[in-house]
Amino acid sequence: MMAKTETIRARVEPELKHQAEALLRELGLSATEAITLFYRQVTMHRGLPFEVKIPNAETTEALHQAESGADLSEYATLEELKTAPR
């Protein structure tokens, strides 16, 4: 294994950084380990290791609704969700 000698600097929104690092901690990964994992996957796949697409209008609207909290329904149980009218 080669010694780590390169540094990566990136600016991200503070809230995004805190949320991502909290999830990474739950997975047992540091930010450095996650970035290294991502770079290894990029190298192995010879590109991004996931599909990148522009969302269609329906998906975009659903994302906006979710972000704003519009038209959301709450259910007390999974069974209640399963039997809810669509």
Coordinates of C-alpha atoms in Angstrom, one line a residue:
M1 CA 0.0 0.0 0.0
M2 CA 1.3 3.4 -0.9
A3 CA 1.8 6.2 1.7
K4 CA -0.9 8.9 1.6
T5 CA 0.9 12.0 0.4
E6 CA -1.8 13.9 -1.5
T7 CA -4.3 16.3 0.0
I8 CA -7.8 17.0 -1.4
R9 CA -9.6 20.2 -0.5
A10 CA -13.2 20.8 -1.2
R11 CA -15.8 23.3 -0.1
V12 CA -19.2 22.0 0.8
E13 CA -22.2 23.3 2.7
P14 CA -21.7 22.9 6.4
E15 CA -25.0 21.1 7.0
L16 CA -24.3 18.6 4.2
K17 CA -20.9 18.0 5.7
H18 CA -22.2 17.4 9.2
Q19 CA -25.0 15.1 7.9
A20 CA -22.7 13.1 5.7
E21 CA -20.1 12.7 8.4
A22 CA -22.7 11.6 10.9
L23 CA -23.9 8.8 8.5
L24 CA -20.3 7.8 7.7
R25 CA -19.6 7.5 11.5
E26 CA -22.6 5.1 11.7
L27 CA -21.0 3.1 8.9
G28 CA -17.6 3.1 10.7
L29 CA -15.9 5.3 8.1
S30 CA -14.0 8.5 8.4
A31 CA -14.4 11.2 5.7
T32 CA -10.9 10.3 4.5
E33 CA -11.8 6.6 4.2
A34 CA -15.1 7.4 2.3
I35 CA -13.2 9.7 -0.2
T36 CA -10.6 7.0 -0.7
L37 CA -13.4 4.4 -1.2
F38 CA -15.0 6.7 -3.8
Y39 CA -11.8 7.3 -5.6
R40 CA -11.1 3.6 -5.7
Q41 CA -14.5 2.9 -7.2
V42 CA -14.1 5.7 -9.8
T43 CA -10.8 4.0 -10.8
M44 CA -12.3 0.5 -10.9
H45 CA -15.4 1.6 -12.9
R46 CA -13.4 4.0 -15.1
G47 CA -16.1 6.6 -14.3
L48 CA -18.6 7.3 -11.6
P49 CA -19.7 4.2 -9.7
F50 CA -23.3 5.1 -10.0
E51 CA -25.7 6.4 -12.6
V52 CA -26.1 10.2 -13.0
K53 CA -29.2 11.4 -14.7
I54 CA -31.2 14.6 -14.9
P55 CA -34.6 14.0 -13.2
N56 CA -37.8 14.2 -15.2
A57 CA -40.5 16.7 -14.3
E58 CA -42.4 14.3 -12.1
T59 CA -39.3 13.5 -10.0
T60 CA -38.3 17.1 -9.8
E61 CA -41.8 18.0 -8.5
A62 CA -41.7 15.2 -6.0
L63 CA -38.3 16.4 -4.7
H64 CA -39.6 20.0 -4.3
Q65 CA -42.6 18.7 -2.4
A66 CA -40.5 16.6 -0.1
E67 CA -38.1 19.5 0.5
S68 CA -40.9 21.9 1.3
G69 CA -43.0 19.4 3.2
A70 CA -46.0 20.0 0.9
D71 CA -48.6 17.3 0.5
L72 CA -47.0 14.9 3.0
S73 CA -49.0 12.3 4.8
E74 CA -48.2 10.7 8.2
Y75 CA -49.1 7.2 9.2
A76 CA -48.9 5.7 12.7
T77 CA -48.2 2.2 11.5
L78 CA -46.9 0.3 8.5
E79 CA -50.3 -1.4 8.2
E80 CA -52.0 2.0 8.1
L81 CA -49.7 3.1 5.2
K82 CA -50.4 -0.1 3.3
T83 CA -54.2 0.3 3.5
A84 CA -54.2 4.0 2.8
P85 CA -56.0 5.1 -0.5
R86 CA -53.6 6.1 -3.3

